[in-house]
XYZ file of C-alpha atoms in Angstrom:
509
model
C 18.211 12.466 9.761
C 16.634 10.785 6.951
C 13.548 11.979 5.120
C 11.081 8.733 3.512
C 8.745 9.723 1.148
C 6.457 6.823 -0.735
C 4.265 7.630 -3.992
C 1.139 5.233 -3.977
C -1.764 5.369 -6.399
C -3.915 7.302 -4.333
C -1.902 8.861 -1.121
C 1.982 9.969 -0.879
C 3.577 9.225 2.711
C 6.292 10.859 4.721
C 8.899 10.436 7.222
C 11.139 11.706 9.194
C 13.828 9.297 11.111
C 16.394 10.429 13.519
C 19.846 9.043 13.342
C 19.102 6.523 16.126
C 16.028 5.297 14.420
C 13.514 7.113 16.061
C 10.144 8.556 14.103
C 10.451 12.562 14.256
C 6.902 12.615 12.610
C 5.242 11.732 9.726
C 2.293 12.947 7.026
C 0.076 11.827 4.493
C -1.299 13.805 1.355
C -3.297 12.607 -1.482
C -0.604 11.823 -4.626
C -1.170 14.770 -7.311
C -1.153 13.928 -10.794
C 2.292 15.016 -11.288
C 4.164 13.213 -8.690
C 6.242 15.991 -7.740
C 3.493 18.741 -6.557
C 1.777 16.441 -4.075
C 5.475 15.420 -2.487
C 6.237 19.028 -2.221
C 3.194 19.687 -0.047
C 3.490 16.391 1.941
C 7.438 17.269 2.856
C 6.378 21.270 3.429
C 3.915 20.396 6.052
C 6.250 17.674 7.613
C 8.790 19.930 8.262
C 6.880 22.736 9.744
C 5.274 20.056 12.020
C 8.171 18.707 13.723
C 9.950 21.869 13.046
C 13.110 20.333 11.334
C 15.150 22.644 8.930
C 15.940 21.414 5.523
C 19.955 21.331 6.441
C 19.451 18.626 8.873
C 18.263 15.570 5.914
C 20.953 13.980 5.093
C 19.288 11.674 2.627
C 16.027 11.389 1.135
C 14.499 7.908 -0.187
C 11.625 7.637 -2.237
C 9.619 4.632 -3.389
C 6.582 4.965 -5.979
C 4.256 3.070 -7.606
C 4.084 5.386 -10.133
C 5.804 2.930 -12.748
C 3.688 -0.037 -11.998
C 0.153 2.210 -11.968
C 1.311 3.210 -15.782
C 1.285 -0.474 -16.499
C -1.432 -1.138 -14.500
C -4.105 1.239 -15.578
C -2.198 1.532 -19.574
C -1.658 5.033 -19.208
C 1.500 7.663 -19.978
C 3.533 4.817 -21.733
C 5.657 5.301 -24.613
C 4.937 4.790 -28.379
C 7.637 1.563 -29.211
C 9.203 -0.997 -31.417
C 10.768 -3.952 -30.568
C 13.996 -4.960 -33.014
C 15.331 -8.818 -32.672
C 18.942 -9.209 -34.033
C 19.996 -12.096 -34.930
C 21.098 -14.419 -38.135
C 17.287 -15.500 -38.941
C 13.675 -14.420 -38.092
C 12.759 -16.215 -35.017
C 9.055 -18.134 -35.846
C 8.444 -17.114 -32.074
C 6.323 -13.856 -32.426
C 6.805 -10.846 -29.981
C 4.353 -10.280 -27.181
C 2.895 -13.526 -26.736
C 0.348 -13.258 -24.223
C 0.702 -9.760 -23.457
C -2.589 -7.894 -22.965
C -4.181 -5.934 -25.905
C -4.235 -2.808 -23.655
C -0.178 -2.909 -23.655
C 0.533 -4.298 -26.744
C -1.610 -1.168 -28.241
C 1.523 0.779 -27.631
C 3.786 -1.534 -29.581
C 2.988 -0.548 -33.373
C 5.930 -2.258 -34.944
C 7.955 -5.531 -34.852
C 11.237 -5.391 -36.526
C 14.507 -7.299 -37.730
C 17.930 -6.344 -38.228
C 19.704 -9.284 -39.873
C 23.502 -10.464 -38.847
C 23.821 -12.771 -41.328
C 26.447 -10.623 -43.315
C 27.541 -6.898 -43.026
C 25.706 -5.672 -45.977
C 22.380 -7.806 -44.389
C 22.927 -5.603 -41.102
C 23.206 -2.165 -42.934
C 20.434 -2.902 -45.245
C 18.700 -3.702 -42.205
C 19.430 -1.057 -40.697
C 18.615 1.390 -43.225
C 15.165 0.028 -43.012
C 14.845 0.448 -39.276
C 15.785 3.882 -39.255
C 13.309 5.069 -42.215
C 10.456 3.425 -40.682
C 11.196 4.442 -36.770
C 11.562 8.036 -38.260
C 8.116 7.634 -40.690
C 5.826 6.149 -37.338
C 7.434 8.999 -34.596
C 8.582 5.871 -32.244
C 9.262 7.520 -28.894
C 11.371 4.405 -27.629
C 12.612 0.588 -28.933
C 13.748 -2.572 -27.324
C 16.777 -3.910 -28.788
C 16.803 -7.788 -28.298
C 19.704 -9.905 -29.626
C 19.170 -13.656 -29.342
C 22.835 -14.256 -28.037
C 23.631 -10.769 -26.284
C 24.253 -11.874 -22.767
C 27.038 -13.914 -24.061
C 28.295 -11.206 -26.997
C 26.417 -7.757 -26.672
C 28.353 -6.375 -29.617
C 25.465 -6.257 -31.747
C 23.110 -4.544 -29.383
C 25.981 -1.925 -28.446
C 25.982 -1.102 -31.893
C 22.484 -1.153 -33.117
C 21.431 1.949 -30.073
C 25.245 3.908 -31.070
C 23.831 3.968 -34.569
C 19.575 4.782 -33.351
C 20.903 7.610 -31.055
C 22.895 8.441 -33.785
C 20.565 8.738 -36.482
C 17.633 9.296 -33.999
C 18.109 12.016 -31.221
C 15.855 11.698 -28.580
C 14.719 8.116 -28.978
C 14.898 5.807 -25.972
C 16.949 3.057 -26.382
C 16.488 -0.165 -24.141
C 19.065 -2.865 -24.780
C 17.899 -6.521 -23.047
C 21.381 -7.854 -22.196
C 21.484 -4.886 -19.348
C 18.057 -6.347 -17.902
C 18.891 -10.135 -17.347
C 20.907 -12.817 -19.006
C 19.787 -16.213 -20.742
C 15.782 -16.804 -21.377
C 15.136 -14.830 -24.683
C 11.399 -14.089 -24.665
C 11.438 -13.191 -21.098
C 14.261 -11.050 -21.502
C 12.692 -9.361 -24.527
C 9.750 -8.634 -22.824
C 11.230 -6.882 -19.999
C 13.350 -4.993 -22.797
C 9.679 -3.630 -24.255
C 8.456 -3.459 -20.308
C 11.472 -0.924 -19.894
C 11.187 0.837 -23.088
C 7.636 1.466 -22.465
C 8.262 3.178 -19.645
C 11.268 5.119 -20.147
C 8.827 8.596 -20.173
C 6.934 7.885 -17.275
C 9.477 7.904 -14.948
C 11.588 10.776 -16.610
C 8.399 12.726 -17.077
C 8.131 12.648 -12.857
C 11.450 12.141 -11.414
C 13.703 14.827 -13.804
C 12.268 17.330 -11.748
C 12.986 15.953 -8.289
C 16.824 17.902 -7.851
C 14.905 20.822 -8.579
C 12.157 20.209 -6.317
C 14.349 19.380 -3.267
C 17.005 22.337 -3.862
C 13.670 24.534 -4.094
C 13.065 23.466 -0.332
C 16.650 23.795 0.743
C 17.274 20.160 0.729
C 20.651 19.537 -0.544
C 21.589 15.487 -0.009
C 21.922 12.918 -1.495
C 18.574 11.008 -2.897
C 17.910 7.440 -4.442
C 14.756 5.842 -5.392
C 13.999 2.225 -3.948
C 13.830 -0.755 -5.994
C 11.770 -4.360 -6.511
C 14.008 -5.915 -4.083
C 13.691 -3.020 -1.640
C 17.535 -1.620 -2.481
C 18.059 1.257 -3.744
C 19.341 3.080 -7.053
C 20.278 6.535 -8.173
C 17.453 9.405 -10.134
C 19.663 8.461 -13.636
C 19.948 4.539 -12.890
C 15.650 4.328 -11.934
C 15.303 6.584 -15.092
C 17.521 4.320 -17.420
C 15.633 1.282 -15.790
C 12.461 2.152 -14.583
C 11.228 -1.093 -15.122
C 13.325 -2.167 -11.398
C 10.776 -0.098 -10.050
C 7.734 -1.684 -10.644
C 7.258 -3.880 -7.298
C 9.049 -1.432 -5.047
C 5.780 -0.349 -3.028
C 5.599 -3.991 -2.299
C 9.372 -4.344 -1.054
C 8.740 -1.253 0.907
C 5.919 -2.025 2.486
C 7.006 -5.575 3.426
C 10.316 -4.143 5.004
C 8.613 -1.318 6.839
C 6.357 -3.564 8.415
C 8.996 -6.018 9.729
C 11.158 -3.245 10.793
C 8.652 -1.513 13.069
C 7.881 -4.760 14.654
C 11.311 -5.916 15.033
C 11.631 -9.341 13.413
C 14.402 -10.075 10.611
C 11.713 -13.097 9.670
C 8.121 -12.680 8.910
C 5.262 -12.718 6.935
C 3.630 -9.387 6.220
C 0.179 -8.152 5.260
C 0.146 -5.061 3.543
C -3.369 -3.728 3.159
C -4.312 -0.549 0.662
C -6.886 0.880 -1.054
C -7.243 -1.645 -3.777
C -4.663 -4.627 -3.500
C -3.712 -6.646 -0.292
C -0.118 -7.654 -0.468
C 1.474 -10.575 1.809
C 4.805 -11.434 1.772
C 7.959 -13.061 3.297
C 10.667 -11.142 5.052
C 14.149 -13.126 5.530
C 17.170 -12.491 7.259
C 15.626 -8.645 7.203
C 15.200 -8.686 3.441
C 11.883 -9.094 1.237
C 12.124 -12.418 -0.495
C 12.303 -11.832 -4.077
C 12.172 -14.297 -7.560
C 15.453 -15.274 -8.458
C 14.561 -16.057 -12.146
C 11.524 -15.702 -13.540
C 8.511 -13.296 -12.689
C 5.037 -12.390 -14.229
C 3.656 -9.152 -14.681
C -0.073 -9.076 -15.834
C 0.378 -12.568 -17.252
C 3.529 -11.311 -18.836
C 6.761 -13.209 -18.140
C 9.710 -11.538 -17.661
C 13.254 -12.379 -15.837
C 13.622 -9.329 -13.814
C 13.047 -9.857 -9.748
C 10.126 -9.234 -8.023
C 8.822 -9.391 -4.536
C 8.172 -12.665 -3.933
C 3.850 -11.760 -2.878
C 0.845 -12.916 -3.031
C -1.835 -10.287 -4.118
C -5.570 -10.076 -2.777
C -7.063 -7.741 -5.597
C -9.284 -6.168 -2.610
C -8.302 -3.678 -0.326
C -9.848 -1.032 2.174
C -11.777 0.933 -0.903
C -13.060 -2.029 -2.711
C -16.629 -1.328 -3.791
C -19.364 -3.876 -2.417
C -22.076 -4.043 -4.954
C -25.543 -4.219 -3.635
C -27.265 -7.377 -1.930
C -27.780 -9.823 -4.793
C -24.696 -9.650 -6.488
C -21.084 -10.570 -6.381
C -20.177 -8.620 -2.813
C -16.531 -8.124 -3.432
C -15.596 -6.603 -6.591
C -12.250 -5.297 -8.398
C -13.742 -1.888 -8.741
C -11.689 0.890 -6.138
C -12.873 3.916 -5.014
C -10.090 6.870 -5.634
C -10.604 8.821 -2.148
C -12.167 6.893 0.676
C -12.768 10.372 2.242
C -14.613 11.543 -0.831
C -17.157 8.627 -1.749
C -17.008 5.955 1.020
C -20.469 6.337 3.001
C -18.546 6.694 6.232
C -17.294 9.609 4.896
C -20.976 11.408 3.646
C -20.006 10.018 0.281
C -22.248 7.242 -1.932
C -20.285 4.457 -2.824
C -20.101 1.104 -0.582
C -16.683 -0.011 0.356
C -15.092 -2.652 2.128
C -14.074 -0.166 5.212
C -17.580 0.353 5.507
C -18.490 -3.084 6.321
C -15.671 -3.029 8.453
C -17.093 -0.291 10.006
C -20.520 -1.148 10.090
C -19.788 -4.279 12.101
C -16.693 -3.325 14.759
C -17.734 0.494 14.691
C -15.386 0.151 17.935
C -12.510 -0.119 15.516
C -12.857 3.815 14.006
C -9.481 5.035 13.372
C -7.735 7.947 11.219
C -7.632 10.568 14.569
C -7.817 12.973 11.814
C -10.850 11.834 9.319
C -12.943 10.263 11.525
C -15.807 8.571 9.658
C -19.504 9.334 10.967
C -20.741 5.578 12.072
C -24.289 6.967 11.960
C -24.037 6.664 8.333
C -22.698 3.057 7.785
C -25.261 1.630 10.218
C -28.213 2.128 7.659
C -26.189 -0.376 5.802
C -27.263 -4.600 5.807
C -25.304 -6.148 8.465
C -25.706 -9.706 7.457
C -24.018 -8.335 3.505
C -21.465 -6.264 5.357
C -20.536 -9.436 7.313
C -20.046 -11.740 4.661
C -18.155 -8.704 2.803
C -15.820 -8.958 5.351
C -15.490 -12.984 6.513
C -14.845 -13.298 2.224
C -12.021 -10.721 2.301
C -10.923 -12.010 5.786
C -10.891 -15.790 4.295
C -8.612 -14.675 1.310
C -5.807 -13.187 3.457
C -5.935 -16.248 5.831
C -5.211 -18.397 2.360
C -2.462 -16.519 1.300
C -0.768 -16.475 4.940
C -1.432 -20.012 4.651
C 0.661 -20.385 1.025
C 3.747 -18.958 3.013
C 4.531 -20.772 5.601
C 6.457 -23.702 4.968
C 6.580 -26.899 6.480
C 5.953 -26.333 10.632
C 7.414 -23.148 10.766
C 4.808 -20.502 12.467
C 6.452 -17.476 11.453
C 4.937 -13.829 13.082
C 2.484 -12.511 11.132
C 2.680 -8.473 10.833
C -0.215 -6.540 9.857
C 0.525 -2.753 8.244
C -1.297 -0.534 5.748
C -4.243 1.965 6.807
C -7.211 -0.355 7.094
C -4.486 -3.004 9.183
C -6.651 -2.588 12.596
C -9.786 -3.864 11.321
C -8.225 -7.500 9.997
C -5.943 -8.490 13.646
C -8.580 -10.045 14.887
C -9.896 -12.305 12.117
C -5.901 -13.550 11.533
C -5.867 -14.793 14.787
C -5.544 -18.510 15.748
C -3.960 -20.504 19.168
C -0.878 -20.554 17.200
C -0.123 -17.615 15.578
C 1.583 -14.540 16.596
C -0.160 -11.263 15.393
C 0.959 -7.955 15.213
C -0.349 -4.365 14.299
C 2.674 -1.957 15.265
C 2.511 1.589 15.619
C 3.157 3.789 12.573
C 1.313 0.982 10.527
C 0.028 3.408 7.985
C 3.180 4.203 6.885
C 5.315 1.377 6.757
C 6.219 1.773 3.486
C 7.744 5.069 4.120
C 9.707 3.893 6.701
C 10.860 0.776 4.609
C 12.315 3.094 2.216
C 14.562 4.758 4.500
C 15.948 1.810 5.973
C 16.138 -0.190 1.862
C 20.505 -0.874 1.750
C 22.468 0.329 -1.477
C 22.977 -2.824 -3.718
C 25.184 -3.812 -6.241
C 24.607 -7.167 -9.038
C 26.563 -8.589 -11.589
C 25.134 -11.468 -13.091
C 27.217 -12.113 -16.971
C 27.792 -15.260 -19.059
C 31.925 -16.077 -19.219
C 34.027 -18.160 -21.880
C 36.383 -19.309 -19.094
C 39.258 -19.430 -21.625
C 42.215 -19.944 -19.349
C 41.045 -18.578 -16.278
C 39.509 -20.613 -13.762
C 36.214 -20.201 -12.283
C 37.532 -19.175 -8.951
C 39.144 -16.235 -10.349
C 36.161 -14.770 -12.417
C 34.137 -15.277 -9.211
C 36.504 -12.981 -6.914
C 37.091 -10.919 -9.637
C 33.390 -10.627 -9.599
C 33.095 -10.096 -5.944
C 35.835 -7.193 -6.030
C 33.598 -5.196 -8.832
C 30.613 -4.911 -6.914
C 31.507 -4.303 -3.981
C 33.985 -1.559 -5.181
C 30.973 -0.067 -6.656
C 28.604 -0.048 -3.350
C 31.179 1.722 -1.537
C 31.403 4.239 -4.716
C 27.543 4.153 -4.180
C 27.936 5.588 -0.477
C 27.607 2.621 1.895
C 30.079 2.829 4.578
C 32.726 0.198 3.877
C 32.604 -1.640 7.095
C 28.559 -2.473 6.389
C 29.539 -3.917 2.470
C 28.926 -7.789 2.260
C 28.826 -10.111 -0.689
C 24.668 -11.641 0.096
C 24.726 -14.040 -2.982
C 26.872 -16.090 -5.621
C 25.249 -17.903 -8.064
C 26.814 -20.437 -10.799
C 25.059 -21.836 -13.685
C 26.866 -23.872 -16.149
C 25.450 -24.237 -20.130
C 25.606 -28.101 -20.501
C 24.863 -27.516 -23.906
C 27.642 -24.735 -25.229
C 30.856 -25.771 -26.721
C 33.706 -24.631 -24.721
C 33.615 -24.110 -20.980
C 30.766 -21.262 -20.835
C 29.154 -20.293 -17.355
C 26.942 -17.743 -16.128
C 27.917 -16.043 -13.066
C 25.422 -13.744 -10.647
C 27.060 -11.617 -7.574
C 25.123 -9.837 -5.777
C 26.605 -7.022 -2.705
C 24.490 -4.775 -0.160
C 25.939 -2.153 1.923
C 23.984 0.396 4.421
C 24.166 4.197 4.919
């Protein structure tokens, strides 16, 4: 049995699965500040509802937004330098673009020189005094050539940790390969975060043996895969778009289809996004994250920045607005509260459409409000889904369209034309529960090679053998372990025969 358990900004889902796939039963709490508390109460109540004991998990699988929310909202992120390496001062400044919210938390820029081995222990020196003198919490290391010669990197966080206990290092040639801004921003993305996620998941062995559950657990990633407590706590960063992956491979699993397009739709965003061969479609080089690039993946989505709590503001202004409400059942009108959201106009105009069997909203109340507002409300958000369905499929294909998240039942019918396949399935409100427990255990290698005397061929297989040796030592069963991508690209413009090599291997539970 396998327990799914998904941290969103505002509610944490769970559920149970039975070994053949089946839903044992499922539950919804709102997410407590600490992460941990408000799974421990979701996953208490669970089990006492479908009567389960502990022993019978054999694997729990968690997906949060807690990560992305930090970056999101600026809040719980670490104090942090960035240090370039390299034989000269790049003219290229550090966090182009970034926003001043984020960049707040990034007090100092500095340099270690390689120029000589006196430059690099002078420079060193320096680093270390000043890290000490501004209490940095955590630094991103970023060596112009370190994909192709990490030495200096490896060397610069032995001698930090060193001199430093405590201090997060991030080093970029572990988040990505060539494409030296993007990969130094991710570095500072990941050092950033390196508290948040240890603040809330170093407690989660604890948590689980405290409830008898004694299994194995992983936390799900961007591409919907998953990774170990000490891998998502090293790299929190890969967890940033997991809600998304989750949610898009929930939604095509309850419905059945290995290709899709999904609409996720929550409190404040709107998701929609591709589902091939059974997997979310994900970048393959570059992403941006609040206008920041960076060369990690990311579910390939489109976002609607409105979502079942957006606030309408009163006739005479801009209807739809980017403010959310935190608790629809606290302050959305349907609910006694005072605020106007977009599930009211939903409400006001298909009242026939009521759902939540257990926080039923009072239509009495959202009838007092203007139809004729609540109805362009709605055809506005209704026209801005339609557009992004629109952006995904390619060509003449008509692929399925699948419609999840807890306000799903109120947009079916405005996403259907004579073409188009629509579907709401059952369990919709917690797709992205059930897309954690079904995410596969992944393995990538993706490393620049002097060839040397070896051919390509071999590095490749050699490749190949490494990953998926270390997806069976992840758990998969061996017989499920398949190589899903190799990728070659060549440096035209390197002496010497230089190539990049990405492998990528997925294996299931």
């Amino acid at each position: 049995m396998r327990l799914g358990v998904d941290v969103g900004g505002a509610s944490t889902d769970v559920v149970l699965l039975s070994r053949f796939n089946r839903v044992i039963g499922a539950g919804k709490e709102e997410t407590s500040e600490d992460i941990l508390s408000g799974m421990k109460a979701s996953v208490r109540k669970l089990l006492l509802k479908t009567k389960v004991e502990p022993e019978e998990i054999q694997g729990v699988f968690v997906g949060t937004t807690h990560c992305k929310n930090a970056l999101e909202y600026s809040k719980g992120l670490a104090k942090t330098a960035i240090i370039r390496i390299g034989e000269y001062e790049s003219k290229i400044k550090p966090l182009l673009h970034w926003p001043e919210a984020l960049s707040a938390y990034i007090p100092m820029k500095l340099f270690v020189s390689t120029l000589s081995e006196k430059d690099f222990k002078t420079s060193i020196s320096f680093v270390v005094r000043s890290l000490r003198k501004e209490n940095i919490e955590a630094v991103a290391i970023a060596g112009v050539f370190s994909p192709m010669d990490p030495g200096s990197e490896i060397r610069l966080k032995a001698i930090l940790e060193k001199e430093l206990p405590g201090l997060s290092v991030t080093m970029s040639h572990q988040l990505g390969s060539i494409g030296f801004i993007e990969r130094e921003n991710a570095a500072i993305i990941n050092a950033m975060l390196s508290k948040v996620l240890k603040d809330a998941m170093s407690g989660l062995s604890k948590l689980l043996q405290s409830m008898n559950i004694n299994c194995e657990y992983w936390i799900t990633t961007n591409d919907g895969s998953l990774m170990t407590i000490d891998e998502a706590i090293r790299f929190p960063i890969f967890t940033i778009g997991s809600g998304v992956a989750n949610s898009l491979r929930g939604g095509a699993k309850l419905a059945g289809y290995s290709d899709c397009i999904v609409v996720d739709i929550g409190s404040g965003h709107t998701e929609i996004g591709r589902i091939t061969g059974g997997h979310p479609e994900v970048t393959t080089e570059h992403s941006v994250f609040r206008n920041i690039k960076v060369n990690i993946s990311l579910p390939k989505s489109l976002n609607l920045r409105f979502g079942g709590g957006t606030v309408i503001e009163p006739p005479g202004k801009r209807l739809l607005t980017e403010k959310t409400v935190e608790s629809l059942e606290k302050e959305a009108i349907a609910w006694g509260g005072s605020t106007w959201t977009l599930t009211d106009s939903f409400l006001r105009i298909t009242p026939e459409l009521s759902f939540r069997n257990n926080q039923n909203p009072t239509l009495d109340l959202v009838r007092q409000l203007p139809k004729k507002e609540c109805t362009e409300a709605v055809e506005a958000y209704a026209k801005g889904v339609n557009e992004r369905i629109e952006q995904l499929q390619f060509g003449k294909e008509m692929l399925p369209i699948v419609v999840v998240g807890g306000g799903s039942p109120f947009i079916i019918n405005r996403l259907l034309t004579k073409s188009r396949i629509v579907e709401n399935p059952f369990h919709y409100a917690i797709s992205n529960a059930i897309g954690a427990c079904y995410a596969p255990v992944k393995m990538q290698e993706d490393r620049v090679y002097h060839l040397n005397e070896r051919t390509k061929e071999e590095i490749i297989e050699e490749t190949k053998g490494r990953v998926i040796t270390e997806v069976i030592k992840k758990g998969a069963r061996k017989d499920t372990v398949h190589v899903t991508a190799v990728e070659e690209f060549p440096f035209a413009y390197l002496k010497g025969e230089v190539i990049r090599i990405r492998v990528k291997a997925v294996g299931y539970f």
